[in-house]
mmCIF file of C-alpha atoms in Angstrom:
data_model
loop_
_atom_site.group_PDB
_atom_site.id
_atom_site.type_symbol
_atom_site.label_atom_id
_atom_site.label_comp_id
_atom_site.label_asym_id
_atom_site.label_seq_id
_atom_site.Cartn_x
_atom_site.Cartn_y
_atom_site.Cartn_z
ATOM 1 C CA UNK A 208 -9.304 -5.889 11.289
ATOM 2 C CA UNK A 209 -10.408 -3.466 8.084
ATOM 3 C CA UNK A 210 -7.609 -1.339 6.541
ATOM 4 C CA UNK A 211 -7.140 2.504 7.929
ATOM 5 C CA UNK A 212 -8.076 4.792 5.547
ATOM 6 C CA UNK A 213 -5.280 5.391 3.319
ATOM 7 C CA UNK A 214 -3.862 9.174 2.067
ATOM 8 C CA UNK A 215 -4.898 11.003 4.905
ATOM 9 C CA UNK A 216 -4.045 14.548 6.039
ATOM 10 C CA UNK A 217 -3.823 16.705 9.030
ATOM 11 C CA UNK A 218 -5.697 15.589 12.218
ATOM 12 C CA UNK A 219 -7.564 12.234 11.910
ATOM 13 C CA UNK A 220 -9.144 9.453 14.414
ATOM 14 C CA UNK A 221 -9.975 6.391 13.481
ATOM 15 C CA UNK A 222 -10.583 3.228 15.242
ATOM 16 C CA UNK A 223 -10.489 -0.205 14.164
ATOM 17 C CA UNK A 224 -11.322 -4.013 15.860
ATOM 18 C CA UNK A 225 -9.075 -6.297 15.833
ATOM 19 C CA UNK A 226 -8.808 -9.656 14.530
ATOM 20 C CA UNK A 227 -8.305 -12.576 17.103
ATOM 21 C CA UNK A 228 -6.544 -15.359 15.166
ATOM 22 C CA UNK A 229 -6.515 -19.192 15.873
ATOM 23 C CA UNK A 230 -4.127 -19.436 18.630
ATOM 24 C CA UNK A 231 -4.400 -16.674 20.731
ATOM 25 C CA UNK A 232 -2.755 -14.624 17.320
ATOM 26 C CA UNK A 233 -3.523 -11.107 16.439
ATOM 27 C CA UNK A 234 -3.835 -9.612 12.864
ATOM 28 C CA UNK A 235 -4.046 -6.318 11.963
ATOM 29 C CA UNK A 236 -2.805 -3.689 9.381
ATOM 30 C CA UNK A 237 -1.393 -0.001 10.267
ATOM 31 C CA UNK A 238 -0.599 0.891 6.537
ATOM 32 C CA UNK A 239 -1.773 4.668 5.702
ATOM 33 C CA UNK A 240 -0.699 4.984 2.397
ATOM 34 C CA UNK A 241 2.141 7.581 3.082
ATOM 35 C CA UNK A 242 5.867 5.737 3.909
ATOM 36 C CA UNK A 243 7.073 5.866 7.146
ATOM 37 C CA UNK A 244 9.400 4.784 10.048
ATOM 38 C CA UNK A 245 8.969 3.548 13.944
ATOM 39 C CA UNK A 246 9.657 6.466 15.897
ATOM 40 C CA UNK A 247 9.083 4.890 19.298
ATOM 41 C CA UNK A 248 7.635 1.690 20.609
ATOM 42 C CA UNK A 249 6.496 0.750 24.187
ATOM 43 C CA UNK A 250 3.836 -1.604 26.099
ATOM 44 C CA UNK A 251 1.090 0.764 27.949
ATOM 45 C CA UNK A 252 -1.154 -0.326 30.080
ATOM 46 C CA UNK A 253 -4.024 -2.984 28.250
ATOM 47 C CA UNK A 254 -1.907 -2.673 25.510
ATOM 48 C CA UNK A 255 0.853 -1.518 22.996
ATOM 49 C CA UNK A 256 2.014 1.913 21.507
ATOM 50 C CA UNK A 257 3.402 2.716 18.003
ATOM 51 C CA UNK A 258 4.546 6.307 16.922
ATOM 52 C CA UNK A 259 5.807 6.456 13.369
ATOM 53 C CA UNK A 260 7.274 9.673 11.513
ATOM 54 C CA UNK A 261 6.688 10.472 8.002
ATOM 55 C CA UNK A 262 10.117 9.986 5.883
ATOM 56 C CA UNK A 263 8.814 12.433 3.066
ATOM 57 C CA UNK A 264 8.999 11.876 -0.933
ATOM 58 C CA UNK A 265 12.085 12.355 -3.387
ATOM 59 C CA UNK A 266 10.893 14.468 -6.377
ATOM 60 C CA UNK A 267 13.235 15.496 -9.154
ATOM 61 C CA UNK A 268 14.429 18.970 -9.397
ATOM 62 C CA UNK A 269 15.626 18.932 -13.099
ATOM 63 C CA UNK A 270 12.874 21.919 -14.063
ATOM 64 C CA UNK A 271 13.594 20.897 -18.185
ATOM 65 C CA UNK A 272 11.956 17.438 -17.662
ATOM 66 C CA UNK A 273 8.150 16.362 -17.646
ATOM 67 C CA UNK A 274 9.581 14.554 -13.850
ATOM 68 C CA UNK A 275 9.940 18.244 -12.343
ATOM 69 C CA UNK A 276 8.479 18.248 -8.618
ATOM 70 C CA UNK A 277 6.672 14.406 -9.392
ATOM 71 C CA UNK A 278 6.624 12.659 -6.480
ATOM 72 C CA UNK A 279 8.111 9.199 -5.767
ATOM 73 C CA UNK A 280 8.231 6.398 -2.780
ATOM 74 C CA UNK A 281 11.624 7.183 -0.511
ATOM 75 C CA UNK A 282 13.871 4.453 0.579
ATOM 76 C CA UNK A 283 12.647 2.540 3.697
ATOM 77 C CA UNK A 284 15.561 4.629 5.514
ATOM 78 C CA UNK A 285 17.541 8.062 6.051
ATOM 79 C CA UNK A 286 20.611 6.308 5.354
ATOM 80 C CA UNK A 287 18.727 4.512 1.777
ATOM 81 C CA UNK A 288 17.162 7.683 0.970
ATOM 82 C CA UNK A 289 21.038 9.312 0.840
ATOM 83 C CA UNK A 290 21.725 6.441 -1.247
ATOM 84 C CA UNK A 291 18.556 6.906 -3.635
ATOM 85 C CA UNK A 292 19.883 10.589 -3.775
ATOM 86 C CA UNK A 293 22.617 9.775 -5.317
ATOM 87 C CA UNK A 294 21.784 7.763 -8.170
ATOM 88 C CA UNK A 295 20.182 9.407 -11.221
ATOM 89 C CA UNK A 296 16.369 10.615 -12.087
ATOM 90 C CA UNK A 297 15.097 7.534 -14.161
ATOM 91 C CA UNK A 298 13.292 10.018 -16.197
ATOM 92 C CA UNK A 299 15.356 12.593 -16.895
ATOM 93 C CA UNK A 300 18.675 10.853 -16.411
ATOM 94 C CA UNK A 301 20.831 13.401 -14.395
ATOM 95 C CA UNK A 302 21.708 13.580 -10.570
ATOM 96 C CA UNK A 303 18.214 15.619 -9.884
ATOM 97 C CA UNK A 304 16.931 14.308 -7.091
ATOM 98 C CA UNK A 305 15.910 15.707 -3.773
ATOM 99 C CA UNK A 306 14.662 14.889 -0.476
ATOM 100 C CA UNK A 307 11.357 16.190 0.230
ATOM 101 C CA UNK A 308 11.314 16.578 4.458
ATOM 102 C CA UNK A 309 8.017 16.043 6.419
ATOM 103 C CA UNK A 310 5.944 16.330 9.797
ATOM 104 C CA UNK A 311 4.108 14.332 9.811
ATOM 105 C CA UNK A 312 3.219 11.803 12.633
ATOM 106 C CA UNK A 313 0.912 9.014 12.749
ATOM 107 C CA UNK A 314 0.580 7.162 16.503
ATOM 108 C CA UNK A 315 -0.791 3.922 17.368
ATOM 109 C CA UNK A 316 -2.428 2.496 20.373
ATOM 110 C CA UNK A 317 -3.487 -0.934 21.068
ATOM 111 C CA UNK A 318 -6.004 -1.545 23.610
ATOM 112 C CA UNK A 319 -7.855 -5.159 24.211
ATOM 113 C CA UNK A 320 -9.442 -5.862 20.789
ATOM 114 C CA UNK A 321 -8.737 -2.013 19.326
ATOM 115 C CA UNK A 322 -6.224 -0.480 17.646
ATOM 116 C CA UNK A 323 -6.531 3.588 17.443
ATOM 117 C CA UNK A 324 -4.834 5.800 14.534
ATOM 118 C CA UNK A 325 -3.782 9.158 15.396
ATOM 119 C CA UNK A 326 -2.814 11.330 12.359
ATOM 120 C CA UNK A 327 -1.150 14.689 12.988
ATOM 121 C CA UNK A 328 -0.118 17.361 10.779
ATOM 122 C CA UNK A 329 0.010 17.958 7.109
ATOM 123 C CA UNK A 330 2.402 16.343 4.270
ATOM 124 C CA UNK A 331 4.651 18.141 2.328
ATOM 125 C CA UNK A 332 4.443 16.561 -0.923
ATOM 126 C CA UNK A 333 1.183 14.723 -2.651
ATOM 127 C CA UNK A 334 0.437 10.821 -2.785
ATOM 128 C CA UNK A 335 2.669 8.689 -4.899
ATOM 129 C CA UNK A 336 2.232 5.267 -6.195
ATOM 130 C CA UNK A 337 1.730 2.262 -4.300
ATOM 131 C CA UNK A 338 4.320 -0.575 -5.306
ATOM 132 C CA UNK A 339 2.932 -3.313 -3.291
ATOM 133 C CA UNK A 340 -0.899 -3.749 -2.161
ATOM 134 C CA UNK A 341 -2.040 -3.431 1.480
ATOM 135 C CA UNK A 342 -1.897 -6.708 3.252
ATOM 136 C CA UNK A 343 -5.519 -7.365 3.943
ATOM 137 C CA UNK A 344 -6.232 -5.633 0.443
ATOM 138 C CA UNK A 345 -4.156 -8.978 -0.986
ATOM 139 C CA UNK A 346 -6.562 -11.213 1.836
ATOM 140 C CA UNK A 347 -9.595 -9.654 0.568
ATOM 141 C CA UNK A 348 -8.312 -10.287 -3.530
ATOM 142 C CA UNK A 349 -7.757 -13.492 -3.129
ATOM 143 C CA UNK A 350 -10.606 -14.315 -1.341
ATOM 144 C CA UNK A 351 -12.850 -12.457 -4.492
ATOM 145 C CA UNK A 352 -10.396 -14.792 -6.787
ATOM 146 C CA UNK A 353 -11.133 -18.179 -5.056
ATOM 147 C CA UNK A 354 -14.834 -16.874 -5.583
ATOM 148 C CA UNK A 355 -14.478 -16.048 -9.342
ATOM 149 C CA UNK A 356 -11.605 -18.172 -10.530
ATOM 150 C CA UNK A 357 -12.571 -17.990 -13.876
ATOM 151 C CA UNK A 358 -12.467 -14.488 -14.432
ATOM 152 C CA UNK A 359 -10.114 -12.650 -16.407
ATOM 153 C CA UNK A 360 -8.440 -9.408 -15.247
ATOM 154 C CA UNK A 361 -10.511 -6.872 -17.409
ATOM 155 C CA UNK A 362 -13.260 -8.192 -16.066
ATOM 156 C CA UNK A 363 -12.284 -8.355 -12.554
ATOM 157 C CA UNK A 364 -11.411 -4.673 -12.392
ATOM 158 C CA UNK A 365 -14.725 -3.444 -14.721
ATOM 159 C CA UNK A 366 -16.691 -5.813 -12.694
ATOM 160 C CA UNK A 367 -18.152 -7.725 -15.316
ATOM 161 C CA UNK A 368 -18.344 -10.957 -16.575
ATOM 162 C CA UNK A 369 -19.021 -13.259 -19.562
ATOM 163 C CA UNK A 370 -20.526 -15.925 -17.496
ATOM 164 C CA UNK A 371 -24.233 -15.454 -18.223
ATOM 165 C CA UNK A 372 -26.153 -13.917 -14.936
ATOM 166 C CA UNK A 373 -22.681 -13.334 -12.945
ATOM 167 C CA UNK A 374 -23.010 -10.246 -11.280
ATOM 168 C CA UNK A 375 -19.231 -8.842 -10.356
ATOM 169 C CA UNK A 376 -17.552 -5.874 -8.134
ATOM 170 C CA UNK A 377 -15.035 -4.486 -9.596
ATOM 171 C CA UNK A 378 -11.575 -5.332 -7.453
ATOM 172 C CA UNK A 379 -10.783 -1.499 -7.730
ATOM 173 C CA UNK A 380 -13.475 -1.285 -4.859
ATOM 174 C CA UNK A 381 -11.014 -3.348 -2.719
ATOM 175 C CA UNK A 382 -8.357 -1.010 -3.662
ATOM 176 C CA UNK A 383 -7.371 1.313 -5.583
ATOM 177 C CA UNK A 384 -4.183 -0.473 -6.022
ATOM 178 C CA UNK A 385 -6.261 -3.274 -7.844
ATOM 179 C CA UNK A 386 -6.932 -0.708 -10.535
ATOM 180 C CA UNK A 387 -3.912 -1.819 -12.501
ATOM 181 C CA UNK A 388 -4.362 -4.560 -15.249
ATOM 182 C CA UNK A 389 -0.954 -5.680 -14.764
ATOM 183 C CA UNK A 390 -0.860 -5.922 -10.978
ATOM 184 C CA UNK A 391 -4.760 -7.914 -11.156
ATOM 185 C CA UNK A 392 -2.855 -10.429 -13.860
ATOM 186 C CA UNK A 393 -0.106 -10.887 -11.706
ATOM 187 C CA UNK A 394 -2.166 -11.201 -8.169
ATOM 188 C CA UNK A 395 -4.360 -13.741 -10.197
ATOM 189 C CA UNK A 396 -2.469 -15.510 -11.486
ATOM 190 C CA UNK A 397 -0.578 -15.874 -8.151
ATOM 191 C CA UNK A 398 -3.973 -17.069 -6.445
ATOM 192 C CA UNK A 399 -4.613 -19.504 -9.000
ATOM 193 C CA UNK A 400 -1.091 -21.226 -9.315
ATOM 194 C CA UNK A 401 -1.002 -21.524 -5.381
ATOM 195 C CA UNK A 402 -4.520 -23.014 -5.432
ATOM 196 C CA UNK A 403 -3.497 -25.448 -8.230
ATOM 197 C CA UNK A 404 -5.758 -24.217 -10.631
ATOM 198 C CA UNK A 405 -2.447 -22.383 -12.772
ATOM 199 C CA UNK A 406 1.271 -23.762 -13.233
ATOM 200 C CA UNK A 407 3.321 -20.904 -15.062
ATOM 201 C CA UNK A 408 3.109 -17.832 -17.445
ATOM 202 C CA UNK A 409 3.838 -15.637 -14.327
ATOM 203 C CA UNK A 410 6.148 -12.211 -14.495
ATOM 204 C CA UNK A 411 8.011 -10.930 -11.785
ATOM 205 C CA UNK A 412 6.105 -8.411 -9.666
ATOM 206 C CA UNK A 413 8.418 -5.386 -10.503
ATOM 207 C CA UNK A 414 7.588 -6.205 -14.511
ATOM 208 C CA UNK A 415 3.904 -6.735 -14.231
ATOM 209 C CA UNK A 416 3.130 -3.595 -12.939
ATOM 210 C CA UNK A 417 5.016 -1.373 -15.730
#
């Protein structure tokens, strides 16, 4: 099943097939970009149902600092988010921060081999970084790696290559998240080292993408 399309706003449709996996196994991927939480789940009939509620951004309120009103990923939670309230503004270093509320809805419905997105109403706040790549973004990366092992990441995200009539795509059209040098070193050199083809020189995933 392809990825829904990420960042969007107000009323949008979209359908998407999905994947039937060696036994009997489904896969498929409801990310949208925007952080949320199950609302509701129950079985319908043919199928499944999924409503998830926006949980909003935190943003700093200390008006002196270049942070003012920048938005960032909230806690997985209501009762994390109070928690990420109270610690300090990494940027400006003062108790700043602020819970940006939302309406947000997204619902889900499974039926036979489809999976439906229904996006409702507008966000509050503006899209903030991604700290982890979609999961079939990662499939379709290393899939691209196993194909180009030799490539470095500069290469991989202009889509060129040194290797004399090798035509590449650059991994930013997988995702934007791919647009990163640090986060295409790391994911490569995770690909390679479980393929056998690297041993070491990796960095945690929180430092490779600073």
């Amino acid at each position: 099943m392809s990825s829904f399309t990420l960042w969007v706003d107000g009323y949008v449709q979209e359908k998407r097939q999905i994947r039937i996996l060696d036994g009997n196994g489904i896969d498929y991927d409801i990310d949208v970009g925007w952080h949320m939480v199950k609302q509701n789940s129950k079985m319908i009939e043919n199928g499944k149902y999924i409503s998830k509620i926006c949980l909003g951004a935190v943003q700093c309120s200390n008006e002196g600092y270049t942070a003012y009103k920048i938005d960032i990923r909230p806690k997985s939670t209501l009762a994390l988010i109070k928690k990420q309230l109270k610690a300090v503004c990494v940027r400006c270093h003062s108790l700043s921060l602020e819970h940006i509320g939302c309406l947000a809805r997204v619902n889900f419905k499974f039926e036979g081999f489809h999976c439906t997105m229904i996006h409702q109403h507008n966000h509050t706040y503006k899209a903030y970084d991604l700290i982890h790549a979609p999961r079939m973004a990662l499939a379709r990366f290393r899939e691209h790696m196993l194909q180009h092992p030799a490539e470095e990441p500069l290469g991989l995200i202009a889509g060129t290559s040194p290797i004399s009539q090798t035509a590449l795509v650059s991994v930013d059209n997988i995702h934007p998240y791919f647009s990163h040098q640090g986060r295409v070193k790391y994911h490569r050199g995770s690909v390679l080292q479980a393929t056998g083809q690297k041993s070491s020189g990796l960095k945690s995933d929180e430092n490779a993408f600073s």
